[in-house]
XYZ file of C-alpha atoms in Angstrom:
775
model
C -1.721 -13.402 4.790
C 0.315 -11.963 7.656
C 0.720 -12.521 11.430
C -0.668 -9.933 13.464
C 0.809 -8.482 16.854
C 0.504 -11.742 18.348
C -0.243 -15.086 16.853
C -3.491 -13.949 14.871
C -3.110 -14.539 11.138
C -4.780 -11.617 9.213
C -6.231 -11.877 5.559
C -6.756 -8.509 3.882
C -9.532 -8.324 1.341
C -10.894 -5.385 -0.648
C -14.171 -4.201 0.949
C -15.865 -4.151 -2.613
C -14.293 -4.064 -5.934
C -16.226 -1.850 -8.165
C -14.959 -1.365 -11.681
C -13.394 1.959 -12.871
C -16.472 2.495 -15.197
C -18.898 1.831 -12.355
C -16.875 4.451 -10.212
C -16.865 6.916 -12.961
C -20.655 6.636 -13.612
C -21.701 6.760 -10.081
C -19.331 9.927 -9.587
C -20.967 11.660 -12.351
C -24.479 10.675 -11.698
C -24.197 11.515 -7.982
C -22.144 14.636 -8.365
C -19.293 13.412 -6.335
C -15.618 12.881 -6.550
C -14.276 9.490 -7.860
C -12.654 8.710 -4.507
C -15.914 9.520 -2.543
C -17.989 7.514 -5.064
C -15.636 4.376 -4.559
C -16.063 4.710 -0.704
C -19.890 5.255 -0.856
C -20.210 2.215 -3.279
C -18.070 0.123 -0.905
C -20.283 1.055 2.112
C -23.495 0.262 0.186
C -24.558 3.887 0.258
C -26.101 4.393 -3.100
C -29.513 5.820 -2.803
C -29.732 9.693 -3.383
C -31.412 10.553 -0.025
C -29.140 8.317 1.923
C -26.093 9.823 0.134
C -27.160 13.342 1.102
C -28.117 12.394 4.618
C -24.731 10.625 4.912
C -22.433 13.195 3.557
C -24.110 16.197 4.980
C -25.541 15.235 8.498
C -27.474 18.133 10.124
C -29.620 18.468 12.969
C -32.747 18.612 10.945
C -32.299 14.872 10.591
C -32.692 14.240 14.308
C -35.590 11.850 14.881
C -38.748 12.413 17.020
C -37.840 11.251 20.426
C -41.370 10.030 21.084
C -40.487 7.198 18.628
C -38.511 5.646 21.432
C -40.499 3.156 23.720
C -42.182 4.590 26.813
C -40.958 8.070 26.045
C -44.294 9.652 26.705
C -44.627 7.697 29.976
C -41.070 8.843 31.004
C -41.715 12.383 30.039
C -44.968 12.471 31.999
C -43.272 10.992 35.072
C -40.332 13.332 34.920
C -42.483 16.316 34.422
C -44.653 15.460 37.150
C -41.644 14.921 39.585
C -40.168 18.362 38.521
C -43.353 20.133 38.956
C -43.933 18.493 42.354
C -40.519 19.280 43.487
C -39.967 15.474 44.258
C -36.572 14.166 45.113
C -35.083 12.818 41.828
C -31.902 10.435 41.846
C -29.895 9.588 38.690
C -28.172 6.230 38.778
C -25.320 6.190 36.158
C -22.484 3.988 35.232
C -18.840 4.361 35.563
C -17.566 4.393 31.868
C -17.566 7.429 29.756
C -20.998 6.740 28.205
C -22.389 6.507 31.644
C -20.531 9.569 32.767
C -21.756 11.635 29.818
C -25.401 9.945 30.298
C -25.490 11.087 33.862
C -24.083 14.527 32.989
C -26.856 15.034 30.304
C -29.558 14.004 32.604
C -28.302 16.166 35.416
C -28.163 19.264 33.334
C -31.499 18.654 31.753
C -33.234 18.218 35.071
C -31.521 21.541 36.363
C -32.616 23.360 33.262
C -36.223 22.315 34.259
C -35.695 23.676 37.846
C -35.098 20.413 39.615
C -32.078 19.477 41.949
C -31.405 16.142 41.320
C -28.775 13.939 43.057
C -26.846 11.428 40.988
C -24.928 8.307 41.953
C -22.157 6.634 39.820
C -21.379 3.135 40.857
C -17.939 2.345 42.441
C -16.508 -0.198 40.097
C -14.829 -2.107 42.974
C -17.516 -1.743 45.837
C -20.682 -1.697 43.517
C -19.727 -3.685 40.376
C -21.540 -3.310 36.979
C -25.132 -2.045 36.808
C -27.844 -1.805 39.388
C -26.832 -2.577 42.962
C -29.359 -3.435 45.619
C -27.357 -1.977 48.440
C -26.968 1.237 46.634
C -30.648 1.419 45.790
C -31.569 0.829 49.690
C -29.262 3.848 50.448
C -31.060 6.019 47.894
C -34.225 4.716 49.190
C -33.137 5.735 52.672
C -32.475 9.249 51.440
C -36.085 9.555 50.575
C -35.930 9.674 46.886
C -39.334 9.601 44.884
C -37.978 8.765 41.481
C -35.032 6.992 40.359
C -33.857 7.508 36.601
C -31.364 5.082 35.311
C -28.900 6.132 32.488
C -26.877 3.613 30.559
C -27.934 0.785 32.859
C -31.130 -0.687 34.522
C -32.559 -2.984 31.844
C -31.042 -5.940 33.454
C -31.885 -4.779 37.151
C -35.212 -6.698 37.467
C -34.781 -7.621 41.121
C -33.266 -4.351 42.368
C -36.108 -2.313 40.376
C -38.739 -4.510 42.446
C -37.282 -3.369 45.553
C -37.584 0.209 44.851
C -41.176 -0.198 43.381
C -41.960 -2.049 46.646
C -41.055 1.064 48.467
C -43.272 3.049 46.464
C -40.541 4.900 44.558
C -40.947 5.440 40.677
C -38.471 4.018 38.385
C -37.623 5.300 34.722
C -35.051 3.039 32.988
C -33.150 4.598 30.038
C -30.595 2.066 28.616
C -29.341 0.685 25.390
C -27.707 -2.455 26.682
C -28.911 -6.112 25.343
C -32.189 -7.019 26.536
C -32.563 -9.983 29.145
C -35.098 -12.613 28.883
C -37.201 -10.769 31.485
C -37.559 -7.031 31.674
C -37.863 -5.197 35.012
C -41.208 -3.823 36.126
C -40.269 -0.152 35.908
C -42.809 2.698 35.407
C -41.191 3.379 31.916
C -38.336 1.802 29.821
C -36.834 3.919 27.326
C -34.862 1.677 25.145
C -34.097 1.663 21.508
C -34.523 -2.024 20.653
C -37.809 -3.093 22.715
C -39.598 -5.843 20.603
C -42.407 -4.280 18.738
C -41.286 -0.703 19.448
C -37.931 -0.716 17.873
C -36.585 2.579 17.334
C -35.477 4.065 13.923
C -31.968 4.211 15.109
C -31.279 1.000 17.374
C -27.526 1.783 17.780
C -28.091 4.746 20.268
C -25.514 4.842 23.100
C -26.611 5.318 26.689
C -25.739 8.906 26.265
C -27.746 8.926 23.029
C -30.994 7.798 24.734
C -30.377 10.374 27.697
C -30.156 13.063 24.849
C -33.331 12.021 23.459
C -35.009 12.499 26.692
C -33.360 15.909 26.896
C -34.784 16.570 23.444
C -38.335 15.581 24.449
C -38.112 17.733 27.633
C -36.136 20.721 26.332
C -36.766 20.951 22.524
C -34.215 22.879 20.721
C -32.577 23.759 23.988
C -30.976 20.150 24.252
C -28.657 20.849 21.410
C -26.543 22.424 23.999
C -25.973 18.876 25.502
C -25.277 17.097 21.953
C -21.599 17.355 22.476
C -21.737 15.281 25.623
C -23.873 12.646 23.841
C -21.194 12.634 20.886
C -18.625 11.642 23.515
C -20.614 8.809 24.880
C -21.536 7.667 21.384
C -18.057 7.560 20.230
C -16.780 6.081 23.646
C -19.075 3.261 23.604
C -18.200 1.998 20.030
C -21.848 2.004 18.971
C -22.479 2.042 15.110
C -22.104 5.455 13.485
C -25.127 5.149 11.305
C -28.353 7.140 11.068
C -29.082 9.490 13.964
C -25.870 8.636 15.631
C -23.866 10.321 12.808
C -26.001 13.479 13.396
C -25.215 13.204 17.235
C -21.455 13.055 16.615
C -21.274 15.541 13.730
C -23.320 18.078 15.561
C -21.681 17.313 18.756
C -18.269 18.138 17.401
C -19.514 21.477 16.054
C -20.984 22.247 19.484
C -17.487 21.509 21.126
C -15.787 23.965 18.915
C -18.310 26.630 20.683
C -17.035 25.936 24.209
C -20.382 25.687 25.803
C -19.222 23.485 28.706
C -16.389 24.825 30.963
C -15.298 21.313 32.007
C -15.225 19.968 28.710
C -13.380 22.820 27.268
C -10.733 22.523 30.226
C -10.221 18.799 29.369
C -9.905 19.554 25.645
C -7.057 22.080 26.504
C -5.356 19.561 28.720
C -5.513 17.084 25.852
C -3.777 19.483 23.647
C -6.489 19.326 21.007
C -6.883 22.315 18.733
C -10.368 22.836 19.256
C -11.418 24.141 15.758
C -9.812 20.950 14.229
C -11.520 18.338 16.856
C -12.445 15.144 15.370
C -14.119 11.867 16.561
C -10.489 10.444 16.750
C -9.821 13.079 19.415
C -12.759 11.779 21.413
C -11.779 8.231 21.051
C -8.231 8.340 21.608
C -7.929 11.450 24.024
C -11.057 12.592 25.744
C -13.006 9.288 26.424
C -9.973 7.389 27.712
C -9.485 10.074 30.394
C -12.916 10.096 31.381
C -12.836 6.255 31.603
C -9.817 6.289 33.612
C -11.503 7.885 36.477
C -14.091 5.013 36.729
C -11.318 2.478 36.212
C -9.078 3.626 39.048
C -11.152 5.889 41.048
C -14.863 6.878 41.324
C -16.248 8.306 38.147
C -18.308 10.938 39.979
C -15.887 13.514 39.460
C -16.320 13.125 35.749
C -19.876 14.111 36.011
C -18.798 17.092 38.304
C -16.247 18.003 35.437
C -18.687 17.989 32.595
C -21.533 19.904 34.452
C -19.558 22.730 36.388
C -19.363 26.029 35.436
C -16.400 26.863 37.666
C -13.091 27.069 35.677
C -10.743 26.672 38.842
C -12.764 23.500 39.965
C -12.587 22.097 36.401
C -8.870 22.456 36.185
C -8.413 20.608 39.560
C -10.407 17.604 38.195
C -8.736 17.774 34.786
C -5.306 17.660 36.452
C -6.318 14.905 38.750
C -7.661 13.039 35.701
C -4.429 13.418 33.737
C -2.613 11.758 36.798
C -4.994 9.031 36.919
C -4.848 8.173 33.266
C -0.974 8.074 33.263
C -1.147 5.619 36.146
C -3.809 3.722 34.397
C -1.509 3.174 31.273
C 1.308 1.803 33.376
C -1.101 -0.687 35.166
C -2.515 -1.843 31.942
C 1.103 -2.533 30.510
C 2.072 -4.418 33.650
C -0.975 -6.604 33.721
C -1.000 -7.358 29.866
C 2.664 -8.212 29.899
C 1.871 -10.571 33.040
C -1.009 -12.196 31.220
C 1.110 -13.507 28.438
C 1.968 -16.645 30.144
C -1.838 -17.431 30.514
C -2.379 -16.747 27.035
C 0.306 -19.066 25.858
C -0.863 -21.744 27.997
C -4.494 -21.571 26.647
C -3.441 -21.237 23.077
C -5.653 -24.426 22.180
C -8.684 -23.068 23.860
C -11.544 -21.216 22.061
C -12.115 -18.744 24.939
C -9.290 -17.324 27.219
C -10.058 -16.935 30.890
C -7.357 -14.856 32.459
C -7.018 -14.713 36.202
C -5.230 -11.523 37.484
C -2.274 -11.689 39.896
C -2.890 -8.530 41.633
C -4.098 -6.940 38.685
C -5.989 -3.553 39.285
C -9.760 -4.482 38.483
C -10.082 -1.005 36.663
C -8.001 -2.305 33.810
C -9.455 -5.708 33.246
C -11.430 -4.544 30.319
C -8.471 -3.193 28.520
C -6.379 -6.205 29.420
C -9.191 -8.459 27.938
C -9.610 -5.995 24.883
C -5.749 -6.330 24.079
C -5.733 -10.148 24.454
C -8.698 -10.376 22.163
C -6.888 -8.294 19.608
C -3.911 -10.156 19.935
C -5.306 -13.711 19.798
C -8.852 -13.027 17.912
C -10.583 -14.973 20.760
C -13.281 -14.076 23.119
C -11.478 -13.130 26.487
C -12.636 -12.913 30.179
C -10.178 -11.111 32.286
C -10.832 -11.662 35.942
C -9.252 -10.685 39.514
C -10.130 -11.750 42.977
C -11.930 -8.908 44.823
C -11.062 -9.318 48.601
C -13.939 -6.800 49.674
C -16.781 -8.686 48.075
C -15.057 -12.225 48.194
C -15.915 -12.854 44.569
C -13.909 -12.667 41.146
C -14.764 -9.347 39.263
C -14.394 -9.693 35.491
C -14.700 -7.997 32.074
C -15.073 -9.727 28.894
C -14.388 -8.867 25.228
C -14.956 -10.718 22.090
C -14.189 -10.200 18.242
C -16.757 -9.753 15.678
C -18.566 -12.977 14.862
C -18.970 -14.203 18.282
C -21.667 -12.765 20.507
C -20.490 -12.671 24.169
C -23.645 -11.630 25.626
C -25.412 -14.595 24.111
C -22.852 -16.977 25.083
C -22.729 -16.048 28.791
C -26.501 -14.974 29.276
C -27.492 -18.732 29.426
C -25.216 -19.176 32.620
C -26.515 -16.105 34.260
C -27.350 -18.232 37.394
C -23.699 -18.738 37.842
C -22.940 -14.834 38.066
C -23.706 -12.694 41.093
C -23.950 -9.666 38.623
C -23.828 -9.704 34.800
C -24.466 -7.385 31.801
C -23.206 -6.089 28.725
C -23.401 -6.299 24.869
C -22.365 -8.794 22.238
C -18.850 -7.533 22.064
C -18.248 -6.646 25.812
C -19.540 -7.457 29.255
C -18.924 -6.979 32.804
C -19.799 -9.549 35.595
C -18.904 -10.825 39.181
C -18.780 -14.454 40.023
C -17.864 -16.957 42.867
C -14.310 -18.401 42.111
C -15.785 -21.862 42.346
C -18.339 -21.036 39.687
C -15.727 -19.428 37.424
C -13.949 -22.890 37.173
C -17.367 -24.160 36.112
C -17.965 -21.420 33.743
C -14.397 -21.989 32.194
C -15.323 -25.445 31.312
C -18.814 -24.577 29.842
C -17.827 -21.623 27.889
C -15.361 -23.651 25.704
C -18.217 -24.990 23.672
C -19.615 -21.515 22.943
C -17.532 -20.889 19.873
C -18.625 -23.963 17.979
C -22.257 -23.390 18.825
C -21.846 -19.841 17.095
C -19.912 -21.438 14.102
C -17.052 -19.234 15.407
C -13.526 -20.439 14.621
C -11.060 -18.883 17.059
C -8.161 -20.449 15.022
C -9.191 -19.145 11.679
C -7.407 -16.123 10.148
C -8.868 -12.644 10.807
C -10.426 -11.132 7.890
C -9.834 -7.359 7.635
C -11.014 -5.034 4.806
C -9.215 -2.205 2.849
C -10.760 0.334 0.805
C -8.446 1.973 -1.616
C -5.398 0.440 -3.438
C -3.232 3.607 -4.221
C 0.205 4.541 -4.837
C 2.224 6.723 -2.658
C 2.219 9.486 -5.310
C -1.621 9.619 -4.908
C -1.446 10.603 -1.169
C -1.788 14.189 -0.497
C -3.698 16.596 1.536
C -6.671 16.843 -0.992
C -7.160 13.033 -0.649
C -7.400 13.492 3.108
C -10.246 16.135 2.460
C -12.179 13.619 0.261
C -11.804 10.714 2.642
C -13.001 13.287 5.403
C -16.291 13.863 3.630
C -17.404 10.252 5.013
C -16.569 11.265 8.559
C -17.258 10.821 11.442
C -15.793 7.371 11.377
C -16.198 4.491 13.909
C -18.120 1.401 14.151
C -20.387 0.773 11.067
C -18.327 3.272 9.152
C -14.641 2.586 9.631
C -11.980 5.107 8.585
C -10.830 3.942 4.972
C -7.810 1.782 4.959
C -5.237 2.403 1.992
C -3.126 -0.381 0.540
C 0.112 0.382 -0.784
C 1.592 -2.281 -2.861
C 5.489 -3.338 -3.228
C 6.660 -0.426 -1.152
C 9.685 -0.304 1.127
C 9.645 0.288 4.839
C 12.843 2.503 4.812
C 14.917 3.747 7.753
C 12.619 1.799 10.343
C 13.547 2.757 14.076
C 11.863 1.936 17.421
C 10.228 4.822 19.392
C 8.111 4.930 22.548
C 9.205 4.326 26.200
C 9.806 0.544 25.612
C 10.782 0.720 22.062
C 8.000 -1.232 20.655
C 6.550 1.212 18.233
C 7.801 1.709 14.576
C 8.642 4.952 13.043
C 9.458 4.427 9.293
C 8.984 5.904 5.958
C 6.835 4.010 3.375
C 8.727 4.461 0.156
C 8.881 3.524 -3.629
C 11.338 4.392 -6.213
C 10.160 8.104 -6.415
C 7.919 8.954 -3.428
C 7.632 8.398 0.214
C 5.421 9.138 3.291
C 6.019 8.969 7.033
C 4.455 6.133 8.808
C 3.801 5.178 12.439
C 3.002 1.598 13.606
C 2.057 0.790 17.235
C 3.819 -2.161 18.566
C 5.065 -2.997 15.011
C 8.816 -2.486 15.426
C 9.805 -5.933 16.399
C 7.817 -7.316 13.245
C 9.505 -4.924 11.015
C 12.881 -6.572 12.233
C 11.716 -10.092 11.476
C 10.696 -9.662 7.844
C 13.042 -11.177 5.370
C 12.600 -8.224 3.005
C 11.733 -4.466 3.266
C 9.492 -4.666 0.209
C 5.865 -5.024 1.554
C 2.210 -4.359 0.964
C 1.214 -1.757 3.602
C -2.214 -1.152 4.936
C -2.943 1.998 6.895
C -5.104 5.231 7.408
C -3.792 8.456 5.960
C -3.630 11.398 8.437
C -1.673 14.720 9.217
C 1.039 14.995 11.720
C 1.499 18.637 12.773
C 4.880 19.456 14.609
C 6.331 22.913 15.215
C 3.563 24.553 13.042
C 4.398 22.257 10.057
C 1.729 19.667 8.671
C 2.980 16.520 6.979
C 1.118 13.391 5.654
C 1.439 10.398 8.052
C 0.332 6.822 7.464
C -0.981 5.165 10.608
C -0.170 1.640 9.952
C -2.616 -1.189 10.550
C -0.410 -3.993 9.025
C 2.328 -4.637 6.710
C 3.232 -8.158 4.984
C 5.686 -9.185 2.612
C 3.955 -8.840 -0.804
C 3.558 -11.836 -3.049
C 5.561 -9.913 -5.883
C 8.457 -9.357 -3.292
C 8.327 -12.863 -2.029
C 8.764 -14.080 -5.705
C 11.595 -11.500 -6.215
C 13.400 -12.782 -3.136
C 13.225 -16.407 -4.495
C 14.470 -15.169 -7.880
C 17.341 -13.591 -6.387
C 18.623 -16.993 -5.165
C 18.707 -18.002 -9.104
C 19.487 -14.849 -10.990
C 22.630 -12.659 -10.991
C 22.846 -9.301 -12.219
C 25.831 -8.874 -14.562
C 24.407 -6.227 -16.874
C 26.785 -3.438 -17.799
C 29.809 -5.330 -16.287
C 33.030 -6.172 -17.664
C 33.202 -9.806 -18.305
C 36.381 -11.656 -19.123
C 36.902 -14.935 -21.058
C 38.274 -16.342 -17.663
C 34.985 -15.555 -16.031
C 32.784 -17.014 -18.885
C 34.613 -20.185 -18.605
C 33.497 -20.695 -15.216
C 30.063 -21.392 -16.254
C 28.544 -24.658 -17.486
C 26.531 -23.110 -20.400
C 26.462 -19.813 -22.104
C 23.289 -19.063 -24.028
C 22.789 -16.904 -27.112
C 19.875 -15.068 -28.788
C 21.919 -13.683 -31.706
C 23.264 -15.673 -34.334
C 26.103 -13.544 -35.055
C 27.467 -13.643 -31.469
C 26.904 -17.210 -31.273
C 29.039 -17.882 -34.385
C 31.797 -15.407 -33.134
C 31.843 -17.176 -29.801
C 32.233 -20.627 -31.617
C 35.358 -19.299 -33.139
C 36.834 -17.874 -29.990
C 38.813 -19.926 -27.471
C 36.034 -20.238 -24.879
C 36.098 -23.590 -23.264
C 32.434 -23.798 -22.131
C 29.362 -25.341 -23.765
C 27.621 -22.701 -26.026
C 23.847 -22.901 -26.816
C 21.291 -21.089 -28.640
C 18.363 -19.810 -26.585
C 16.001 -22.390 -28.113
C 18.229 -25.399 -27.167
C 18.185 -27.450 -23.990
C 20.276 -25.711 -21.108
C 21.539 -28.507 -18.916
C 24.135 -27.107 -16.600
C 23.580 -25.840 -13.248
C 25.263 -22.266 -13.851
C 24.357 -20.482 -16.946
C 25.434 -17.081 -18.534
C 22.900 -15.344 -20.696
C 25.541 -13.548 -23.020
C 23.396 -11.272 -24.947
C 19.847 -9.557 -25.307
C 17.033 -10.999 -27.484
C 15.375 -8.760 -30.289
C 12.087 -9.222 -28.572
C 10.754 -10.310 -25.051
C 8.797 -13.363 -26.227
C 12.077 -15.246 -26.886
C 13.369 -14.211 -23.449
C 10.104 -15.578 -21.909
C 10.332 -18.864 -23.701
C 13.873 -19.272 -22.431
C 13.118 -18.658 -18.690
C 10.031 -20.778 -18.875
C 12.225 -23.835 -19.308
C 15.451 -22.614 -17.628
C 15.781 -24.788 -14.470
C 19.395 -23.901 -13.614
C 20.463 -23.307 -10.090
C 22.159 -19.978 -11.084
C 21.863 -17.816 -14.066
C 23.900 -14.665 -14.773
C 22.155 -11.951 -16.729
C 24.864 -10.140 -18.968
C 22.901 -9.048 -22.020
C 25.992 -7.734 -23.639
C 25.021 -4.159 -23.935
C 26.148 -0.483 -23.079
C 23.585 1.298 -21.161
C 24.799 4.483 -22.696
C 23.691 3.548 -26.002
C 19.949 2.616 -26.284
C 17.691 1.951 -29.198
C 16.145 4.850 -30.942
C 12.653 5.400 -29.384
C 10.231 6.585 -32.343
C 9.228 9.995 -31.950
C 5.686 10.571 -33.589
C 6.121 14.373 -33.740
C 9.347 14.051 -35.448
C 7.888 11.560 -37.963
C 4.957 13.811 -39.011
C 7.398 16.778 -39.388
C 9.718 14.699 -41.776
C 6.724 13.350 -43.829
C 5.233 16.854 -44.174
C 8.691 18.238 -45.249
C 8.908 15.325 -47.965
C 5.153 16.104 -49.117
C 5.803 19.670 -49.588
C 9.145 19.502 -51.326
C 9.849 17.981 -54.643
C 13.268 16.894 -56.025
C 14.459 15.418 -52.828
C 17.216 12.967 -53.841
C 17.633 9.896 -51.640
C 21.494 10.578 -51.384
C 20.622 14.017 -50.056
C 18.684 12.967 -46.815
C 21.670 14.003 -44.678
C 20.899 17.650 -45.648
C 17.286 17.210 -44.805
C 18.298 15.890 -41.281
C 20.461 18.849 -40.798
C 17.777 21.411 -41.901
C 15.333 19.615 -39.481
C 17.788 19.302 -36.644
C 17.169 15.564 -36.600
C 19.805 12.832 -36.355
C 20.689 11.143 -39.691
C 20.006 7.625 -38.179
C 16.448 8.693 -37.195
C 15.772 9.974 -40.690
C 16.954 6.751 -42.146
C 14.675 4.806 -39.835
C 11.592 6.979 -40.357
C 12.157 6.828 -44.127
C 12.378 3.129 -44.289
C 9.013 2.976 -42.252
C 7.494 5.482 -44.801
C 8.565 3.240 -47.793
C 7.061 0.239 -46.111
C 3.808 1.700 -45.370
C 3.657 3.258 -48.891
C 3.660 6.785 -47.745
C 6.413 7.623 -50.095
C 8.065 5.973 -53.073
C 11.494 6.071 -55.061
C 11.181 7.670 -58.526
C 14.447 7.939 -60.607
C 16.552 8.441 -57.397
C 13.969 11.018 -55.930
C 12.009 10.591 -52.853
C 8.181 11.428 -53.634
C 4.763 11.226 -52.106
C 3.111 8.000 -52.901
C -0.286 7.530 -54.070
C -1.515 5.684 -51.063
C -5.092 4.320 -51.352
C -5.741 3.375 -47.686
C -4.963 4.400 -44.138
C -2.251 2.585 -42.580
C -1.048 2.136 -39.019
C 2.613 2.381 -38.005
C 2.854 -1.144 -36.502
C 2.122 -2.353 -40.187
C 5.810 -1.618 -40.902
C 8.108 -4.580 -39.912
C 10.925 -2.046 -39.194
C 8.727 -0.069 -36.923
C 7.299 -3.131 -35.090
C 10.898 -4.680 -34.744
C 11.987 -1.271 -33.229
C 9.112 -1.250 -30.704
C 9.890 -4.687 -29.580
C 13.661 -3.888 -29.117
C 12.514 -0.649 -27.322
C 10.625 -2.942 -24.947
C 13.486 -5.089 -24.449
C 15.670 -2.093 -23.687
C 13.184 -0.820 -21.277
C 12.494 -3.970 -19.283
C 15.644 -6.181 -19.605
C 18.403 -3.266 -19.641
C 16.954 -0.054 -18.054
C 15.062 -1.383 -15.237
C 16.382 -2.040 -11.812
C 17.034 -5.552 -10.705
C 14.297 -5.769 -8.331
C 11.717 -4.585 -11.129
C 13.350 -7.004 -13.713
C 12.914 -9.952 -11.373
C 9.166 -8.818 -10.527
C 8.476 -8.864 -14.436
C 10.403 -12.247 -14.872
C 8.449 -13.795 -11.921
C 5.245 -14.070 -14.344
C 7.029 -16.324 -16.559
C 9.965 -17.866 -14.836
C 9.730 -21.659 -14.150
C 11.342 -21.243 -10.630
C 8.205 -19.251 -9.282
């Protein structure tokens, strides 16, 4: 468990834990790589057809648009309006999904020969969703048909006004349904009860694209890149048809169909041939969203529908300035909110009141506060123009914000949204009432805002496993997003080496994640302070593997989601308070006499010490050690003896001397040499036992090696001694080397050498932690 950016506790769990055998069998049966197999199993994608569709999305998998509710009615109404040259208005929304939805609908109608007008609500004057005053203005302009995109399903009263004026209304939306639907001429929506669409996760832009598909056929594919932006930007599940929309949309972006979008991609410094869903989510969509947050998002529609490169560049330059200003406003407001967050730390839902916050950044402030505290958040600011509080809400998984607020709809002057996000307007007096009521909602939904956040990781790997080929394997499951998160990799017991702060405010972490032989660059946003507060640099690290390209060079880079002191590292830190590393040090009688007890594993050393002038209590390893300060003088012949000792050693401090010279290790049995020696003996007669030094010289072996191997051969009855000559024995059964006491003892001593003598101190303590009584 670890503490996140704020006070939130995070528990990391493996998404699923298939066995190695399961993974290998799945990989063989489905003809995929083991990494891909593991990720598919973890996502529950195991059916052959589902696997094929998931890994190889293509336009052939686009569903019949007439599967959507009222699509036939909408098509008939729109077609009639176009043919009759009626005046058509498109009513959109000010976020990236709304802007792309409006752009798709506008371009579709223009391809049919119509000349529609469009209106993007002003966040500050109009608020979220349908606005009666704006509808009246459109009616005064003499429109015959209003098409809503990415909104409208909650506009019952506003749409009734238009219908009373004899204006036709086609609603296209994807937001959560209210209790009562508007009486529109057609409602194209993926989750209408009784007419649920095969892909219920469509974004507003996805619904608009399906209408384009119904009206234009294959020509609609020229608009799928805009649908991809809306789909990624609105964080809908990247499942089913949404995967096709995003995958094909990315392919379309590489062909530069839209002048404005191409200009924006260039401004974002995105390599169009390598464009990914992450570029949409972190570069393209935030810039389009910034227009609606600080200005009027109509310019976003103009950008995405223009064919004029000069005009497009003007809008893009303006967009870049607005986005930079938006970032500054967000940072200022979020920092200002910290005192309120702290004051409400015991509340299940946070209600933040802005002090001069820009209304356009309320959603981002709510989102950041939610991430920090893992609680539902409503961020509000008083609007002097309307005289009411404008707000945005965000909630973590497990709490349905729309359900919680929808029952209090009568308190709002405007309200709409999803399970995890909403927008609203409310009288300040009513906000106080809502603040009181909403605190009961987490308990009603069995959501514990104080419980640790459970996050999932996918692959437990070593740094040596990280390479460009692994990225290719992981990316077979792209595009990533809601419902198909980018795989998180766990690296265990690694070091955060050379941590340093970066960014304008120095809050971000740049480091290298390293083990004893490998390292990889890593970036952790907002994690520098946390890195300085950890007691040890040895951590379990969680992150996504990517590529950092700089000056034409590509390097692996881990984007950190989290890091925490590993359980093993915590044990090592505790044991460092007990054990001291005296290995390969010179130790004098004077130093030894400072200890309370000196423990021995070898009788010869113990007896020799007894005859010396040591003025200290000397004990054998299997005797009780009562002193607070103990020296382990020599090393055991096998690890089991050492395990028994440390299981009962309760001293405050123990020095590990092990009386050894690291330059002279035990012989490690060499199977190749053993076979070569045995073959030589079997093929030569009259080899005298006292001539084995000549055999060693001939084979270019060490004499000690030959003596050791020969003793093993005698014990296993591979050879025998006859009248002073070494001969082949008449062995009647197959024998294993470990049946030789000499060979087994040597293996045990090799293990002692490897773990107690050759390993670094941290690795030794990590091994000891499984047996030591202090852990």
